[in-house]
JSON list of C-alpha atoms in Angstrom, two decimals:
[
{"chain": "G", "resi": 7, "resn": "MET", "atom": "CA", "xyz": [111.18, 48.38, -23.86]},
{"chain": "G", "resi": 8, "resn": "THR", "atom": "CA", "xyz": [107.89, 50.37, -25.91]},
{"chain": "G", "resi": 9, "resn": "GLY", "atom": "CA", "xyz": [108.50, 50.78, -29.26]},
{"chain": "G", "resi": 10, "resn": "HIS", "atom": "CA", "xyz": [107.67, 54.23, -30.89]},
{"chain": "G", "resi": 11, "resn": "TRP", "atom": "CA", "xyz": [106.32, 54.18, -34.60]},
{"chain": "G", "resi": 12, "resn": "VAL", "atom": "CA", "xyz": [105.73, 55.96, -37.25]},
{"chain": "G", "resi": 13, "resn": "TRP", "atom": "CA", "xyz": [103.03, 55.05, -40.14]},
{"chain": "G", "resi": 14, "resn": "VAL", "atom": "CA", "xyz": [101.97, 56.72, -42.82]},
{"chain": "G", "resi": 15, "resn": "VAL", "atom": "CA", "xyz": [98.45, 56.29, -44.32]},
{"chain": "G", "resi": 16, "resn": "GLY", "atom": "CA", "xyz": [96.42, 57.57, -47.15]},
{"chain": "G", "resi": 17, "resn": "PRO", "atom": "CA", "xyz": [93.17, 59.31, -47.21]},
{"chain": "G", "resi": 18, "resn": "ASP", "atom": "CA", "xyz": [91.22, 55.98, -48.21]},
{"chain": "G", "resi": 19, "resn": "CYS", "atom": "CA", "xyz": [92.24, 54.85, -44.89]},
{"chain": "G", "resi": 20, "resn": "TYR", "atom": "CA", "xyz": [92.29, 58.15, -42.34]},
{"chain": "G", "resi": 21, "resn": "LEU", "atom": "CA", "xyz": [87.90, 59.68, -44.68]},
{"chain": "G", "resi": 22, "resn": "ASP", "atom": "CA", "xyz": [85.07, 57.48, -44.95]},
{"chain": "G", "resi": 23, "resn": "ASP", "atom": "CA", "xyz": [83.29, 57.29, -47.92]},
{"chain": "G", "resi": 24, "resn": "ASP", "atom": "CA", "xyz": [81.87, 60.74, -47.10]},
{"chain": "G", "resi": 25, "resn": "GLY", "atom": "CA", "xyz": [84.67, 61.66, -46.96]},
{"chain": "G", "resi": 26, "resn": "ARG", "atom": "CA", "xyz": [85.35, 62.71, -43.25]},
{"chain": "G", "resi": 27, "resn": "GLU", "atom": "CA", "xyz": [87.27, 61.19, -39.76]},
{"chain": "G", "resi": 28, "resn": "HIS", "atom": "CA", "xyz": [86.62, 56.83, -40.38]},
{"chain": "G", "resi": 29, "resn": "PRO", "atom": "CA", "xyz": [84.71, 54.91, -37.55]},
{"chain": "G", "resi": 30, "resn": "LYS", "atom": "CA", "xyz": [87.06, 53.08, -36.76]},
{"chain": "G", "resi": 31, "resn": "LEU", "atom": "CA", "xyz": [89.37, 55.92, -35.74]},
{"chain": "G", "resi": 32, "resn": "VAL", "atom": "CA", "xyz": [87.20, 56.91, -31.88]},
{"chain": "G", "resi": 33, "resn": "PRO", "atom": "CA", "xyz": [89.17, 55.91, -28.96]},
{"chain": "G", "resi": 34, "resn": "GLY", "atom": "CA", "xyz": [87.33, 52.91, -27.96]},
{"chain": "G", "resi": 35, "resn": "ALA", "atom": "CA", "xyz": [87.24, 51.30, -31.13]},
{"chain": "G", "resi": 36, "resn": "SER", "atom": "CA", "xyz": [87.80, 47.70, -31.96]},
{"chain": "G", "resi": 37, "resn": "ALA", "atom": "CA", "xyz": [91.55, 47.03, -32.91]},
{"chain": "G", "resi": 38, "resn": "MET", "atom": "CA", "xyz": [91.90, 47.92, -36.63]},
{"chain": "G", "resi": 39, "resn": "ARG", "atom": "CA", "xyz": [94.98, 46.07, -39.30]},
{"chain": "G", "resi": 40, "resn": "TRP", "atom": "CA", "xyz": [97.60, 49.10, -40.62]},
{"chain": "G", "resi": 41, "resn": "ALA", "atom": "CA", "xyz": [100.34, 49.09, -42.04]},
{"chain": "G", "resi": 42, "resn": "CYS", "atom": "CA", "xyz": [103.41, 48.65, -39.85]},
{"chain": "G", "resi": 43, "resn": "HIS", "atom": "CA", "xyz": [106.65, 48.50, -40.03]},
{"chain": "G", "resi": 44, "resn": "ARG", "atom": "CA", "xyz": [107.61, 44.16, -39.02]},
{"chain": "G", "resi": 45, "resn": "ASP", "atom": "CA", "xyz": [109.22, 45.15, -36.04]},
{"chain": "G", "resi": 46, "resn": "THR", "atom": "CA", "xyz": [106.62, 46.45, -33.97]},
{"chain": "G", "resi": 47, "resn": "ARG", "atom": "CA", "xyz": [106.01, 44.17, -31.08]},
{"chain": "G", "resi": 48, "resn": "PRO", "atom": "CA", "xyz": [102.55, 44.39, -28.88]},
{"chain": "G", "resi": 49, "resn": "GLY", "atom": "CA", "xyz": [102.35, 46.76, -26.49]},
{"chain": "G", "resi": 50, "resn": "ASP", "atom": "CA", "xyz": [103.87, 49.73, -29.08]},
{"chain": "G", "resi": 51, "resn": "LEU", "atom": "CA", "xyz": [103.63, 52.99, -29.79]},
{"chain": "G", "resi": 52, "resn": "ALA", "atom": "CA", "xyz": [103.45, 55.01, -33.26]},
{"chain": "G", "resi": 53, "resn": "VAL", "atom": "CA", "xyz": [101.54, 58.16, -34.34]},
{"chain": "G", "resi": 54, "resn": "LEU", "atom": "CA", "xyz": [99.79, 58.18, -37.02]},
{"chain": "G", "resi": 55, "resn": "TYR", "atom": "CA", "xyz": [101.31, 60.40, -40.34]},
{"chain": "G", "resi": 56, "resn": "ARG", "atom": "CA", "xyz": [97.91, 61.85, -42.78]},
{"chain": "G", "resi": 57, "resn": "SER", "atom": "CA", "xyz": [99.56, 61.57, -45.79]},
{"chain": "G", "resi": 58, "resn": "ARG", "atom": "CA", "xyz": [98.28, 63.80, -49.04]},
{"chain": "G", "resi": 59, "resn": "ARG", "atom": "CA", "xyz": [95.62, 65.64, -47.71]},
{"chain": "G", "resi": 60, "resn": "ALA", "atom": "CA", "xyz": [95.44, 66.01, -44.20]},
{"chain": "G", "resi": 61, "resn": "LYS", "atom": "CA", "xyz": [99.49, 65.75, -44.02]},
{"chain": "G", "resi": 62, "resn": "ASP", "atom": "CA", "xyz": [99.58, 65.82, -39.92]},
{"chain": "G", "resi": 63, "resn": "LEU", "atom": "CA", "xyz": [100.49, 63.54, -37.29]},
{"chain": "G", "resi": 64, "resn": "ALA", "atom": "CA", "xyz": [96.24, 63.05, -35.77]},
{"chain": "G", "resi": 65, "resn": "TYR", "atom": "CA", "xyz": [96.78, 59.32, -33.46]},
{"chain": "G", "resi": 66, "resn": "LEU", "atom": "CA", "xyz": [97.87, 57.90, -31.22]},
{"chain": "G", "resi": 67, "resn": "LEU", "atom": "CA", "xyz": [97.41, 54.11, -31.41]},
{"chain": "G", "resi": 68, "resn": "ARG", "atom": "CA", "xyz": [99.08, 50.82, -29.84]},
{"chain": "G", "resi": 69, "resn": "ALA", "atom": "CA", "xyz": [99.78, 48.12, -31.43]},
{"chain": "G", "resi": 70, "resn": "THR", "atom": "CA", "xyz": [97.85, 45.06, -30.30]},
{"chain": "G", "resi": 71, "resn": "SER", "atom": "CA", "xyz": [99.51, 42.11, -32.72]},
{"chain": "G", "resi": 72, "resn": "GLU", "atom": "CA", "xyz": [102.33, 40.51, -34.38]},
{"chain": "G", "resi": 73, "resn": "PRO", "atom": "CA", "xyz": [102.86, 41.66, -37.62]},
{"chain": "G", "resi": 74, "resn": "ALA", "atom": "CA", "xyz": [101.88, 40.05, -39.82]},
{"chain": "G", "resi": 75, "resn": "TYR", "atom": "CA", "xyz": [102.85, 39.42, -43.30]},
{"chain": "G", "resi": 76, "resn": "GLU", "atom": "CA", "xyz": [100.40, 40.14, -46.05]},
{"chain": "G", "resi": 77, "resn": "PRO", "atom": "CA", "xyz": [101.95, 40.27, -50.34]},
{"chain": "G", "resi": 78, "resn": "GLY", "atom": "CA", "xyz": [101.28, 43.50, -51.11]},
{"chain": "G", "resi": 79, "resn": "PRO", "atom": "CA", "xyz": [102.77, 47.69, -51.31]},
{"chain": "G", "resi": 80, "resn": "ARG", "atom": "CA", "xyz": [102.10, 47.42, -48.23]},
{"chain": "G", "resi": 81, "resn": "PRO", "atom": "CA", "xyz": [102.96, 44.02, -46.74]},
{"chain": "G", "resi": 82, "resn": "TRP", "atom": "CA", "xyz": [103.31, 44.32, -43.54]},
{"chain": "G", "resi": 83, "resn": "ASN", "atom": "CA", "xyz": [100.23, 44.70, -41.10]},
{"chain": "G", "resi": 84, "resn": "CYS", "atom": "CA", "xyz": [99.78, 44.57, -37.72]},
{"chain": "G", "resi": 85, "resn": "ALA", "atom": "CA", "xyz": [96.34, 45.14, -35.04]},
{"chain": "G", "resi": 86, "resn": "ALA", "atom": "CA", "xyz": [96.44, 48.23, -33.62]},
{"chain": "G", "resi": 87, "resn": "GLU", "atom": "CA", "xyz": [93.66, 50.38, -31.39]},
{"chain": "G", "resi": 88, "resn": "VAL", "atom": "CA", "xyz": [93.44, 54.27, -31.21]},
{"chain": "G", "resi": 89, "resn": "VAL", "atom": "CA", "xyz": [94.81, 55.82, -27.73]},
{"chain": "G", "resi": 90, "resn": "ARG", "atom": "CA", "xyz": [93.45, 58.54, -28.69]},
{"chain": "G", "resi": 91, "resn": "ARG", "atom": "CA", "xyz": [92.99, 61.38, -31.15]},
{"chain": "G", "resi": 92, "resn": "LEU", "atom": "CA", "xyz": [96.09, 64.49, -30.64]},
{"chain": "G", "resi": 93, "resn": "GLU", "atom": "CA", "xyz": [94.54, 67.48, -30.23]},
{"chain": "G", "resi": 94, "resn": "PRO", "atom": "CA", "xyz": [95.31, 69.13, -31.77]},
{"chain": "G", "resi": 95, "resn": "SER", "atom": "CA", "xyz": [97.15, 67.74, -34.21]},
{"chain": "G", "resi": 96, "resn": "ILE", "atom": "CA", "xyz": [100.48, 67.79, -35.98]},
{"chain": "G", "resi": 97, "resn": "PRO", "atom": "CA", "xyz": [100.76, 69.80, -39.29]},
{"chain": "G", "resi": 98, "resn": "LEU", "atom": "CA", "xyz": [103.82, 68.79, -41.31]},
{"chain": "G", "resi": 99, "resn": "ALA", "atom": "CA", "xyz": [104.86, 72.45, -41.41]},
{"chain": "G", "resi": 100, "resn": "ASP", "atom": "CA", "xyz": [105.52, 72.53, -37.04]},
{"chain": "G", "resi": 101, "resn": "LEU", "atom": "CA", "xyz": [107.47, 69.32, -37.89]},
{"chain": "G", "resi": 102, "resn": "ARG", "atom": "CA", "xyz": [109.45, 70.86, -40.10]},
{"chain": "G", "resi": 103, "resn": "ALA", "atom": "CA", "xyz": [109.79, 73.90, -38.03]},
{"chain": "G", "resi": 104, "resn": "ASP", "atom": "CA", "xyz": [110.57, 71.81, -34.70]},
{"chain": "G", "resi": 105, "resn": "PRO", "atom": "CA", "xyz": [114.06, 71.98, -33.99]},
{"chain": "G", "resi": 106, "resn": "VAL", "atom": "CA", "xyz": [114.16, 68.46, -32.08]},
{"chain": "G", "resi": 107, "resn": "VAL", "atom": "CA", "xyz": [112.46, 66.90, -34.77]},
{"chain": "G", "resi": 108, "resn": "ALA", "atom": "CA", "xyz": [113.41, 69.03, -38.15]},
{"chain": "G", "resi": 109, "resn": "GLY", "atom": "CA", "xyz": [116.15, 66.11, -38.51]},
{"chain": "G", "resi": 110, "resn": "TRP", "atom": "CA", "xyz": [114.39, 62.93, -37.54]},
{"chain": "G", "resi": 111, "resn": "SER", "atom": "CA", "xyz": [115.05, 60.85, -41.03]},
{"chain": "G", "resi": 112, "resn": "ALA", "atom": "CA", "xyz": [111.35, 59.38, -41.34]},
{"chain": "G", "resi": 113, "resn": "LEU", "atom": "CA", "xyz": [109.71, 63.48, -41.64]},
{"chain": "G", "resi": 114, "resn": "ARG", "atom": "CA", "xyz": [113.01, 64.10, -44.20]},
{"chain": "G", "resi": 115, "resn": "ALA", "atom": "CA", "xyz": [112.75, 61.08, -46.48]},
{"chain": "G", "resi": 116, "resn": "SER", "atom": "CA", "xyz": [109.01, 62.84, -46.03]},
{"chain": "G", "resi": 117, "resn": "PHE", "atom": "CA", "xyz": [107.50, 59.56, -44.56]},
{"chain": "G", "resi": 118, "resn": "VAL", "atom": "CA", "xyz": [108.10, 57.60, -47.62]},
{"chain": "G", "resi": 119, "resn": "ARG", "atom": "CA", "xyz": [107.64, 54.05, -46.27]},
{"chain": "G", "resi": 120, "resn": "THR", "atom": "CA", "xyz": [104.79, 52.69, -44.54]},
{"chain": "G", "resi": 121, "resn": "GLY", "atom": "CA", "xyz": [106.56, 52.95, -41.03]},
{"chain": "G", "resi": 122, "resn": "SER", "atom": "CA", "xyz": [109.37, 53.70, -39.57]},
{"chain": "G", "resi": 123, "resn": "PRO", "atom": "CA", "xyz": [111.05, 54.27, -36.52]},
{"chain": "G", "resi": 124, "resn": "VAL", "atom": "CA", "xyz": [110.63, 57.03, -34.10]},
{"chain": "G", "resi": 125, "resn": "PRO", "atom": "CA", "xyz": [113.81, 58.40, -32.01]},
{"chain": "G", "resi": 126, "resn": "ASP", "atom": "CA", "xyz": [113.69, 58.56, -28.06]},
{"chain": "G", "resi": 127, "resn": "GLU", "atom": "CA", "xyz": [113.88, 61.93, -28.29]},
{"chain": "G", "resi": 128, "resn": "VAL", "atom": "CA", "xyz": [111.60, 62.30, -30.83]},
{"chain": "G", "resi": 129, "resn": "TRP", "atom": "CA", "xyz": [109.45, 60.96, -29.72]},
{"chain": "G", "resi": 130, "resn": "ASP", "atom": "CA", "xyz": [108.88, 62.45, -26.19]},
{"chain": "G", "resi": 131, "resn": "ARG", "atom": "CA", "xyz": [108.79, 66.15, -28.70]},
{"chain": "G", "resi": 132, "resn": "LEU", "atom": "CA", "xyz": [105.78, 64.61, -29.69]},
{"chain": "G", "resi": 133, "resn": "MET", "atom": "CA", "xyz": [104.58, 63.57, -27.07]},
{"chain": "G", "resi": 134, "resn": "ALA", "atom": "CA", "xyz": [104.73, 67.50, -25.69]},
{"chain": "G", "resi": 135, "resn": "MET", "atom": "CA", "xyz": [103.79, 68.81, -28.68]},
{"chain": "G", "resi": 136, "resn": "ALA", "atom": "CA", "xyz": [100.72, 67.20, -28.42]},
{"chain": "G", "resi": 137, "resn": "PRO", "atom": "CA", "xyz": [99.88, 67.54, -25.16]}
]
Protein backbone atom coordinates (compact mmCIF):
# COMPACT_ATOMS: atom_id res chain seq x y z
CA MET A 1 0.00 0.00 0.00
CA THR A 2 1.36 3.41 -0.97
CA GLY A 3 1.82 5.83 1.90
CA HIS A 4 0.96 9.50 1.54
CA TRP A 5 2.96 12.28 3.17
CA VAL A 6 3.49 15.99 3.35
CA TRP A 7 7.13 17.04 3.46
CA VAL A 8 7.93 20.57 4.55
CA VAL A 9 10.83 22.58 3.13
CA GLY A 10 12.05 26.14 3.46
CA PRO A 11 13.16 28.51 0.70
CA ASP A 12 16.73 27.19 0.94
CA CYS A 13 15.42 23.94 -0.57
CA TYR A 14 13.02 25.24 -3.21
CA LEU A 15 14.76 28.40 -4.45
CA ASP A 16 18.18 28.74 -6.07
CA ASP A 17 20.70 31.46 -5.21
CA ASP A 18 18.92 33.90 -7.54
CA GLY A 19 15.51 33.34 -5.93
CA ARG A 20 14.11 31.21 -8.78
CA GLU A 21 12.64 27.72 -8.52
CA HIS A 22 15.47 25.29 -7.84
CA PRO A 23 16.44 23.17 -10.87
CA LYS A 24 16.20 19.99 -8.78
CA LEU A 25 12.41 20.48 -8.78
CA VAL A 26 12.03 19.85 -12.51
CA PRO A 27 10.08 16.63 -13.15
CA GLY A 28 12.49 14.05 -14.52
CA ALA A 29 15.51 15.48 -12.69
CA SER A 30 17.68 13.04 -10.76
CA ALA A 31 16.35 11.91 -7.40
CA MET A 32 17.48 14.17 -4.55
CA ARG A 33 17.65 13.77 -0.77
CA TRP A 34 14.70 15.30 1.09
CA ALA A 35 13.72 15.50 4.73
CA CYS A 36 10.98 12.91 5.19
CA HIS A 37 9.05 10.99 7.83
CA ARG A 38 10.86 8.00 9.33
CA ASP A 39 8.08 5.66 8.17
CA THR A 40 8.38 6.68 4.49
CA ARG A 41 8.94 3.74 2.12
CA PRO A 42 10.09 3.54 -1.51
CA GLY A 43 7.12 4.23 -3.78
CA ASP A 44 5.31 6.41 -1.24
CA LEU A 45 3.99 9.73 -2.54
CA ALA A 46 4.46 13.12 -0.89
CA VAL A 47 3.23 16.63 -1.50
CA LEU A 48 5.86 19.28 -0.88
CA TYR A 49 4.79 22.18 1.33
CA ARG A 50 6.90 25.27 0.68
CA SER A 51 7.13 27.23 3.93
CA ARG A 52 7.79 30.90 4.56
CA ARG A 53 7.76 32.77 1.24
CA ALA A 54 5.50 30.56 -0.89
CA LYS A 55 3.27 28.94 1.75
CA ASP A 56 1.74 26.38 -0.60
CA LEU A 57 1.71 22.79 -1.76
CA ALA A 58 3.53 22.86 -5.08
CA TYR A 59 5.02 19.47 -5.99
CA LEU A 60 4.22 15.77 -5.98
CA LEU A 61 7.22 13.57 -5.17
CA ARG A 62 7.82 9.80 -5.08
CA ALA A 63 10.21 8.30 -2.52
CA THR A 64 12.91 6.18 -4.15
CA SER A 65 14.77 4.99 -1.04
CA GLU A 66 14.27 3.98 2.56
CA PRO A 67 14.72 6.83 5.06
CA ALA A 68 18.18 7.23 6.57
CA TYR A 69 18.92 8.80 9.93
CA GLU A 70 21.23 11.82 9.91
CA PRO A 71 21.76 13.72 13.18
CA GLY A 72 20.56 17.30 12.97
CA PRO A 73 17.39 19.37 12.70
CA ARG A 74 15.97 17.15 9.90
CA PRO A 75 17.01 13.69 11.11
CA TRP A 76 15.23 11.49 8.54
CA ASN A 77 16.06 11.84 4.85
CA CYS A 78 15.24 9.80 1.78
CA ALA A 79 15.80 10.08 -1.94
CA ALA A 80 12.79 11.19 -3.97
CA GLU A 81 11.99 12.17 -7.53
CA VAL A 82 9.68 14.95 -8.62
CA VAL A 83 6.63 13.42 -10.31
CA ARG A 84 5.02 16.73 -11.25
CA ARG A 85 4.47 20.31 -10.27
CA LEU A 86 0.99 20.95 -8.91
CA GLU A 87 -0.63 23.40 -11.33
CA PRO A 88 -1.92 25.52 -9.84
CA SER A 89 -0.19 25.16 -6.49
CA ILE A 90 -2.48 25.01 -3.47
CA PRO A 91 -2.06 28.10 -1.25
CA LEU A 92 -2.20 27.80 2.54
CA ALA A 93 -5.37 29.92 2.63
CA ASP A 94 -7.14 27.45 0.31
CA LEU A 95 -6.06 24.52 2.49
CA ARG A 96 -7.45 26.20 5.60
CA ALA A 97 -10.71 27.12 3.83
CA ASP A 98 -11.43 23.62 2.51
CA PRO A 99 -13.84 21.67 4.76
CA VAL A 100 -12.14 18.31 4.11
CA VAL A 101 -8.58 19.53 4.55
CA ALA A 102 -9.14 22.05 7.39
CA GLY A 103 -9.26 19.35 10.08
CA TRP A 104 -5.99 17.70 9.00
CA SER A 105 -3.66 17.61 12.01
CA ALA A 106 -0.52 18.65 10.07
CA LEU A 107 -2.32 21.72 8.74
CA ARG A 108 -3.74 22.60 12.17
CA ALA A 109 -0.17 22.42 13.52
CA SER A 110 0.98 24.79 10.73
CA PHE A 111 3.25 22.15 9.16
CA VAL A 112 5.83 22.31 11.97
CA ARG A 113 7.27 18.84 11.30
CA THR A 114 9.43 17.98 8.32
CA GLY A 115 7.18 15.05 7.43
CA SER A 116 3.65 14.04 8.41
CA PRO A 117 1.18 11.43 7.17
CA VAL A 118 -1.74 12.50 5.00
CA PRO A 119 -5.04 10.66 5.65
CA ASP A 120 -6.64 9.09 2.56
CA GLU A 121 -9.62 11.47 2.47
CA VAL A 122 -7.30 14.50 2.68
CA TRP A 123 -4.98 13.04 0.03
CA ASP A 124 -7.90 12.48 -2.35
CA ARG A 125 -9.07 16.06 -1.81
CA LEU A 126 -5.58 17.50 -2.37
CA MET A 127 -5.26 15.59 -5.64
CA ALA A 128 -8.67 16.94 -6.71
CA MET A 129 -7.60 20.51 -5.83
CA ALA A 130 -4.53 20.24 -8.09
CA PRO A 131 -5.49 17.94 -10.98
